[in-house]
Amino acid sequence: MTDKVNAILFHQYGPSPFSEKIRVIFGIKGLDWYAVEQPVIMPKPELTLLTGGYRKIPVLQIGADVYCDTQRIVAEIEKRYPTPSLFRGPNQGLDWCLNSWADRVFFQAVVAVVFGGGAAMADEAFIADREKLTGRAFDVEAMATALPMMKEQLRSHLGWLNAELQDGRKFLKGDMPGFADAAAFYNIAFMLGAYPAIKDMLATLPNLDKWVGAVHAIGHGNRTEMSREESLAIAHDATSITRPQADPHEPNGLVPGDAVTIMADDYGQDPIQGELVTSNAHEIAIKRTTDELGDVVIHFPRAGFFVIKS
Ligand SMILES: N[C@@H](CCC(=O)N[C@@H](CS)C(=O)NCC(=O)O)C(=O)O
């Protein structure tokens, strides 16, 4: 087991679009990783034990450190495996902006088209689960009615990516693939799997169509399967590497040791309680202790998450 304490354990499921973003990043960096398959709908008892209640996918685990949200996962992978970098030089701000666009505006247009177009995965249990997740009706009929409008939205978003590639470059930032490519690609990969008619639209966007092939060819690095039970045993046996650190510019005076509650600001807001270990402008980490796992440190991004002092 000791050799797996520093291994990448990736909690995911095959058709998860956000997981695809990270799988492409494993490919870009040529990493070895373990896939821990999680259910597509609740309950997810092993995952929520590890995360303190966060149920979204994917989640990255390395030993007793648990990283929630792809924003935080990307930053951690880049920190631990800096070569080759996901960024072209030090100016990284716009890559994060593009990622935020892909995860919110672009993703919402893609979801509307995929489910309005009749994706097979939307059975009764899936719909009930996603209604609970979002607190809104998952109305497939309304999405089907809106499909023509959403296709227009989608074409416009895809057009921006196509325009960025018009000088013939292979990837969005040049000759080498990086974060921008993984962030822009996963929504298109999701559509290719669940809404094959997207191929007709891609055929009208030749730069983008070519780029899809190039990103697809990167692959996913070197994947091995691991059971959920083994991943929990690793969390139990490992010790977190995260050290307490105060943030001198913390806008609300939070300090290590404070009891805090963290929740996403969009859907799946399940509050997660713990003791603050470290925070800065882009990261917040809390410690939780359970009989089953002992101490685990759970990491979240700041953008897109609310922190409330308990
Ligand atoms: N902001 C999150 C979004 C993750 C997300 O919405 N993931 C989807 C699957 S791709 C999800 O968790 N859906 C509900 C579920 O699987 O339980 C991130 O970047 O990781």
Short mmCIF file of C-alpha atoms and ligand atoms in Angstrom, two decimals:
data_model
loop_
_atom_site.label_atom_id
_atom_site.label_comp_id
_atom_site.label_asym_id
_atom_site.label_seq_id
_atom_site.Cartn_x
_atom_site.Cartn_y
_atom_site.Cartn_z
CA MET A 1 0.00 0.00 0.00
CA THR A 2 2.83 2.45 0.80
CA ASP A 3 3.62 2.89 -2.90
CA LYS A 4 0.04 4.07 -3.46
CA VAL A 5 0.08 6.78 -0.77
CA ASN A 6 1.42 9.30 -3.30
CA ALA A 7 -0.49 7.90 -6.27
CA ILE A 8 -3.16 9.77 -8.19
CA LEU A 9 -6.54 8.28 -7.26
CA PHE A 10 -9.18 9.74 -9.52
CA HIS A 11 -12.82 9.33 -8.47
CA GLN A 12 -14.82 9.50 -11.68
CA TYR A 13 -17.20 7.76 -14.05
CA GLY A 14 -16.81 7.15 -17.79
CA PRO A 15 -19.41 9.52 -19.30
CA SER A 16 -18.66 12.38 -16.84
CA PRO A 17 -17.71 15.44 -18.95
CA PHE A 18 -15.79 17.18 -16.17
CA SER A 19 -13.78 13.98 -15.63
CA GLU A 20 -12.79 14.09 -19.30
CA LYS A 21 -11.15 17.49 -18.72
CA ILE A 22 -8.82 15.89 -16.19
CA ARG A 23 -8.28 12.67 -18.16
CA VAL A 24 -6.97 14.79 -21.06
CA ILE A 25 -4.65 16.56 -18.61
CA PHE A 26 -3.33 13.15 -17.47
CA GLY A 27 -2.71 12.50 -21.17
CA ILE A 28 -0.90 15.82 -21.74
CA LYS A 29 1.38 15.11 -18.78
CA GLY A 30 1.72 11.38 -19.51
CA LEU A 31 0.72 10.46 -15.95
CA ASP A 32 -0.01 7.11 -14.32
CA TRP A 33 -3.30 7.18 -12.42
CA TYR A 34 -5.86 4.97 -10.73
CA ALA A 35 -9.52 5.25 -11.77
CA VAL A 36 -11.91 4.78 -8.83
CA GLU A 37 -15.35 4.38 -10.42
CA GLN A 38 -18.18 6.15 -8.61
CA PRO A 39 -21.93 5.89 -9.25
CA VAL A 40 -23.57 8.34 -11.69
CA ILE A 41 -26.37 9.09 -9.19
CA MET A 42 -26.69 9.16 -5.42
CA PRO A 43 -26.09 7.42 -3.08
CA LYS A 44 -22.28 7.59 -3.19
CA PRO A 45 -21.41 6.51 0.36
CA GLU A 46 -17.65 6.04 -0.13
CA LEU A 47 -17.24 9.35 -1.97
CA THR A 48 -19.18 11.44 0.54
CA LEU A 49 -17.33 9.80 3.44
CA LEU A 50 -14.10 10.98 1.83
CA THR A 51 -15.32 14.47 0.91
CA GLY A 52 -17.50 15.30 3.92
CA GLY A 53 -20.62 15.43 1.73
CA TYR A 54 -19.43 16.80 -1.64
CA ARG A 55 -21.02 14.50 -4.24
CA LYS A 56 -19.89 15.92 -7.55
CA ILE A 57 -17.53 14.17 -9.91
CA PRO A 58 -14.59 14.18 -10.35
CA VAL A 59 -12.63 14.21 -7.09
CA LEU A 60 -8.88 13.73 -6.86
CA GLN A 61 -7.38 11.90 -3.88
CA ILE A 62 -3.69 11.67 -3.07
CA GLY A 63 -3.22 9.86 0.24
CA ALA A 64 -5.27 11.71 2.87
CA ASP A 65 -5.64 14.87 0.74
CA VAL A 66 -8.85 15.18 -1.24
CA TYR A 67 -9.30 17.78 -3.99
CA CYS A 68 -12.82 18.78 -5.03
CA ASP A 69 -13.77 20.53 -8.29
CA THR A 70 -11.74 20.39 -11.50
CA GLN A 71 -10.45 23.93 -10.89
CA ARG A 72 -8.66 22.76 -7.75
CA ILE A 73 -7.69 19.42 -9.30
CA VAL A 74 -5.95 21.10 -12.26
CA ALA A 75 -4.00 23.43 -9.96
CA GLU A 76 -2.85 20.51 -7.79
CA ILE A 77 -1.81 18.33 -10.72
CA GLU A 78 0.17 21.24 -12.19
CA LYS A 79 1.87 21.84 -8.81
CA ARG A 80 2.84 18.21 -8.25
CA TYR A 81 3.69 17.39 -11.89
CA PRO A 82 4.91 20.67 -13.41
CA THR A 83 6.43 19.18 -16.58
CA PRO A 84 5.19 19.58 -19.24
CA SER A 85 3.33 22.64 -18.03
CA LEU A 86 -0.35 23.11 -18.84
CA PHE A 87 0.40 26.79 -19.40
CA ARG A 88 2.46 28.56 -22.04
CA GLY A 89 4.58 30.83 -19.88
CA PRO A 90 3.68 32.65 -16.68
CA ASN A 91 0.59 34.53 -17.95
CA GLN A 92 -2.04 32.07 -16.79
CA GLY A 93 -5.01 34.29 -15.90
CA LEU A 94 -6.87 33.99 -19.20
CA ASP A 95 -6.61 30.19 -19.16
CA TRP A 96 -8.54 30.19 -15.89
CA CYS A 97 -11.08 32.61 -17.39
CA LEU A 98 -11.56 30.30 -20.37
CA ASN A 99 -12.00 27.38 -17.96
CA SER A 100 -14.72 29.28 -16.09
CA TRP A 101 -16.53 30.01 -19.37
CA ALA A 102 -16.29 26.33 -20.38
CA ASP A 103 -17.63 25.09 -17.02
CA ARG A 104 -20.56 27.46 -16.81
CA VAL A 105 -21.85 29.21 -19.96
CA PHE A 106 -20.58 26.71 -22.54
CA PHE A 107 -21.46 23.68 -20.37
CA GLN A 108 -25.04 24.90 -19.84
CA ALA A 109 -25.54 25.26 -23.63
CA VAL A 110 -24.09 21.77 -24.13
CA VAL A 111 -26.33 20.22 -21.44
CA ALA A 112 -29.40 21.80 -23.05
CA VAL A 113 -28.49 20.41 -26.47
CA VAL A 114 -27.48 16.94 -25.21
CA PHE A 115 -30.64 16.37 -23.17
CA GLY A 116 -32.93 18.33 -25.52
CA GLY A 117 -31.54 16.04 -28.24
CA GLY A 118 -32.72 12.97 -26.31
CA ALA A 119 -29.57 11.61 -24.61
CA ALA A 120 -30.10 7.98 -23.63
CA MET A 121 -28.70 8.43 -20.09
CA ALA A 122 -31.72 10.57 -19.01
CA ASP A 123 -33.85 7.76 -17.50
CA GLU A 124 -36.29 8.28 -14.62
CA ALA A 125 -33.76 7.70 -11.82
CA PHE A 126 -31.22 10.04 -13.46
CA ILE A 127 -33.82 12.80 -13.88
CA ALA A 128 -34.99 12.50 -10.24
CA ASP A 129 -31.36 12.64 -9.05
CA ARG A 130 -30.48 15.70 -11.14
CA GLU A 131 -33.67 17.50 -10.02
CA LYS A 132 -32.52 17.03 -6.43
CA LEU A 133 -29.00 18.15 -7.35
CA THR A 134 -30.10 21.39 -9.01
CA GLY A 135 -33.32 22.11 -7.06
CA ARG A 136 -35.03 22.64 -10.43
CA ALA A 137 -37.22 20.61 -12.78
CA PHE A 138 -35.19 18.56 -15.28
CA ASP A 139 -37.78 18.99 -18.01
CA VAL A 140 -36.64 16.99 -21.03
CA GLU A 141 -39.70 18.04 -23.06
CA ALA A 142 -38.99 21.74 -22.47
CA MET A 143 -35.34 21.12 -23.41
CA ALA A 144 -36.48 19.39 -26.63
CA THR A 145 -38.66 22.42 -27.46
CA ALA A 146 -35.72 24.77 -26.82
CA LEU A 147 -33.29 22.66 -28.88
CA PRO A 148 -33.35 24.89 -32.02
CA MET A 149 -32.51 27.99 -29.94
CA MET A 150 -29.82 26.20 -27.98
CA LYS A 151 -28.19 24.92 -31.18
CA GLU A 152 -27.76 28.57 -32.19
CA GLN A 153 -26.14 29.30 -28.84
CA LEU A 154 -23.88 26.33 -29.22
CA ARG A 155 -22.80 27.25 -32.74
CA SER A 156 -21.78 30.67 -31.49
CA HIS A 157 -19.67 29.23 -28.65
CA LEU A 158 -18.04 26.70 -30.97
CA GLY A 159 -17.42 29.53 -33.44
CA TRP A 160 -15.22 31.35 -30.90
CA LEU A 161 -13.02 28.29 -30.55
CA ASN A 162 -12.89 27.84 -34.32
CA ALA A 163 -11.83 31.49 -34.70
CA GLU A 164 -8.96 31.06 -32.23
CA LEU A 165 -7.59 28.26 -34.42
CA GLN A 166 -7.88 30.07 -37.75
CA ASP A 167 -4.14 30.67 -38.22
CA GLY A 168 -3.65 26.90 -38.51
CA ARG A 169 -2.18 26.34 -35.06
CA LYS A 170 -2.54 22.79 -33.78
CA PHE A 171 -3.72 23.68 -30.25
CA LEU A 172 -5.41 26.73 -28.73
CA LYS A 173 -2.18 28.26 -27.40
CA GLY A 174 0.20 27.04 -30.13
CA ASP A 175 2.04 23.83 -30.99
CA MET A 176 1.72 22.21 -27.57
CA PRO A 177 -1.53 21.19 -25.84
CA GLY A 178 -2.40 22.68 -22.45
CA PHE A 179 -5.11 23.64 -19.98
CA ALA A 180 -7.10 25.69 -22.52
CA ASP A 181 -7.40 22.64 -24.79
CA ALA A 182 -8.56 20.28 -22.03
CA ALA A 183 -11.07 22.86 -20.74
CA ALA A 184 -12.55 23.57 -24.17
CA PHE A 185 -12.48 19.93 -25.33
CA TYR A 186 -14.47 18.09 -22.67
CA ASN A 187 -17.82 19.65 -23.61
CA ILE A 188 -17.32 18.62 -27.23
CA ALA A 189 -16.28 15.09 -26.21
CA PHE A 190 -19.48 14.89 -24.13
CA MET A 191 -21.57 15.84 -27.17
CA LEU A 192 -19.76 13.40 -29.45
CA GLY A 193 -20.71 10.62 -26.99
CA ALA A 194 -24.27 11.68 -26.19
CA TYR A 195 -25.42 13.82 -29.16
CA PRO A 196 -23.81 12.44 -32.34
CA ALA A 197 -25.61 15.06 -34.52
CA ILE A 198 -22.96 17.52 -33.32
CA LYS A 199 -20.72 16.05 -36.04
CA ASP A 200 -22.75 17.95 -38.67
CA MET A 201 -22.09 21.25 -36.91
CA LEU A 202 -18.40 20.44 -36.45
CA ALA A 203 -18.14 19.72 -40.16
CA THR A 204 -18.95 23.40 -40.79
CA LEU A 205 -16.11 24.48 -38.43
CA PRO A 206 -13.05 22.88 -40.04
CA ASN A 207 -10.36 24.35 -37.74
CA LEU A 208 -12.23 23.10 -34.71
CA ASP A 209 -12.97 19.73 -36.25
CA LYS A 210 -9.26 19.19 -36.89
CA TRP A 211 -8.40 20.33 -33.35
CA VAL A 212 -10.93 17.85 -31.86
CA GLY A 213 -8.99 15.05 -33.58
CA ALA A 214 -5.67 16.38 -32.26
CA VAL A 215 -6.89 16.64 -28.64
CA HIS A 216 -8.55 13.23 -28.86
CA ALA A 217 -5.24 11.73 -30.02
CA ILE A 218 -3.50 12.89 -26.80
CA GLY A 219 -5.20 10.07 -24.89
CA HIS A 220 -5.58 9.73 -21.12
CA GLY A 221 -2.15 8.75 -19.83
CA ASN A 222 -1.78 5.37 -18.12
CA ARG A 223 -4.94 4.22 -16.33
CA THR A 224 -5.31 1.37 -13.81
CA GLU A 225 -8.52 0.45 -11.96
CA MET A 226 -8.83 0.65 -8.16
CA SER A 227 -11.77 -0.30 -5.93
CA ARG A 228 -13.52 2.31 -3.78
CA GLU A 229 -12.65 0.23 -0.69
CA GLU A 230 -8.93 0.37 -1.48
CA SER A 231 -9.05 4.15 -1.97
CA LEU A 232 -10.62 4.53 1.49
CA ALA A 233 -8.00 2.24 3.04
CA ILE A 234 -5.29 4.48 1.53
CA ALA A 235 -6.94 7.62 3.01
CA HIS A 236 -7.08 5.87 6.39
CA ASP A 237 -3.41 4.84 6.36
CA ALA A 238 -1.99 8.09 4.94
CA THR A 239 -1.28 11.45 6.58
CA SER A 240 -2.20 14.72 4.86
CA ILE A 241 0.76 16.74 3.54
CA THR A 242 -1.12 20.06 3.99
CA ARG A 243 0.38 22.40 6.59
CA PRO A 244 -1.57 25.18 8.38
CA GLN A 245 -0.95 28.59 6.85
CA ALA A 246 -2.70 31.90 7.47
CA ASP A 247 -3.64 34.10 4.51
CA PRO A 248 -2.43 37.67 5.20
CA HIS A 249 -4.97 39.14 2.75
CA GLU A 250 -7.98 37.02 3.73
CA PRO A 251 -10.91 39.44 3.23
CA ASN A 252 -12.95 38.12 6.16
CA GLY A 253 -10.21 37.41 8.70
CA LEU A 254 -10.45 33.61 8.55
CA VAL A 255 -7.51 31.85 10.21
CA PRO A 256 -6.39 28.22 10.57
CA GLY A 257 -8.40 26.49 13.27
CA ASP A 258 -11.66 28.31 12.46
CA ALA A 259 -14.73 26.12 12.05
CA VAL A 260 -16.09 26.80 8.56
CA THR A 261 -18.75 25.55 6.17
CA ILE A 262 -18.03 25.44 2.44
CA MET A 263 -20.60 25.16 -0.35
CA ALA A 264 -20.71 25.50 -4.12
CA ASP A 265 -22.43 28.67 -5.35
CA ASP A 266 -24.28 26.93 -8.21
CA TYR A 267 -25.80 23.42 -8.05
CA GLY A 268 -25.05 20.56 -5.65
CA GLN A 269 -24.57 23.02 -2.81
CA ASP A 270 -24.28 20.37 -0.06
CA PRO A 271 -22.52 22.19 2.80
CA ILE A 272 -19.24 20.65 4.02
CA GLN A 273 -18.06 21.46 7.52
CA GLY A 274 -14.53 21.30 8.84
CA GLU A 275 -11.61 23.08 10.49
CA LEU A 276 -9.72 25.53 8.29
CA VAL A 277 -6.13 24.43 7.62
CA THR A 278 -4.95 26.81 4.90
CA SER A 279 -6.40 29.34 2.49
CA ASN A 280 -5.42 31.85 -0.17
CA ALA A 281 -7.12 33.61 -3.08
CA HIS A 282 -7.57 30.36 -5.02
CA GLU A 283 -7.69 27.56 -2.46
CA ILE A 284 -9.25 26.68 0.87
CA ALA A 285 -8.56 23.43 2.74
CA ILE A 286 -10.39 22.01 5.75
CA LYS A 287 -9.69 19.07 8.04
CA ARG A 288 -12.35 16.53 8.93
CA THR A 289 -12.03 13.59 11.29
CA THR A 290 -14.12 10.42 11.06
CA ASP A 291 -13.93 7.03 12.81
CA GLU A 292 -13.60 5.31 9.44
CA LEU A 293 -10.80 7.44 7.92
CA GLY A 294 -9.16 9.41 10.74
CA ASP A 295 -8.02 12.89 9.59
CA VAL A 296 -8.55 13.88 5.97
CA VAL A 297 -7.89 17.33 4.45
CA ILE A 298 -10.37 18.41 1.78
CA HIS A 299 -9.44 21.16 -0.69
CA PHE A 300 -11.75 23.47 -2.66
CA PRO A 301 -11.25 26.40 -5.04
CA ARG A 302 -12.37 29.87 -3.92
CA ALA A 303 -14.01 31.04 -7.18
CA GLY A 304 -17.44 29.39 -7.26
CA PHE A 305 -17.50 28.40 -3.58
CA PHE A 306 -18.88 30.21 -0.54
CA VAL A 307 -17.15 29.98 2.84
CA ILE A 308 -19.17 30.64 5.99
CA LYS A 309 -17.63 30.86 9.43
CA SER A 310 -19.59 28.34 11.57
N1 LIG B 1 -17.58 22.66 -10.83
C1 LIG B 1 -17.46 21.23 -10.82
C2 LIG B 1 -18.57 20.62 -11.64
C3 LIG B 1 -18.58 19.10 -11.58
C4 LIG B 1 -19.87 18.50 -12.11
O1 LIG B 1 -20.90 19.15 -12.26
N2 LIG B 1 -19.80 17.23 -12.38
C5 LIG B 1 -20.97 16.49 -12.79
C6 LIG B 1 -20.55 15.25 -13.54
S1 LIG B 1 -19.54 15.62 -14.94
C7 LIG B 1 -21.67 15.99 -11.55
O2 LIG B 1 -21.08 15.92 -10.50
N3 LIG B 1 -22.94 15.63 -11.69
C8 LIG B 1 -23.65 15.07 -10.58
C9 LIG B 1 -23.13 13.74 -10.15
O3 LIG B 1 -22.37 13.08 -10.87
O4 LIG B 1 -23.48 13.32 -9.07
C10 LIG B 1 -16.07 20.85 -11.32
O5 LIG B 1 -15.43 21.62 -12.02
O6 LIG B 1 -15.60 19.76 -10.95
#
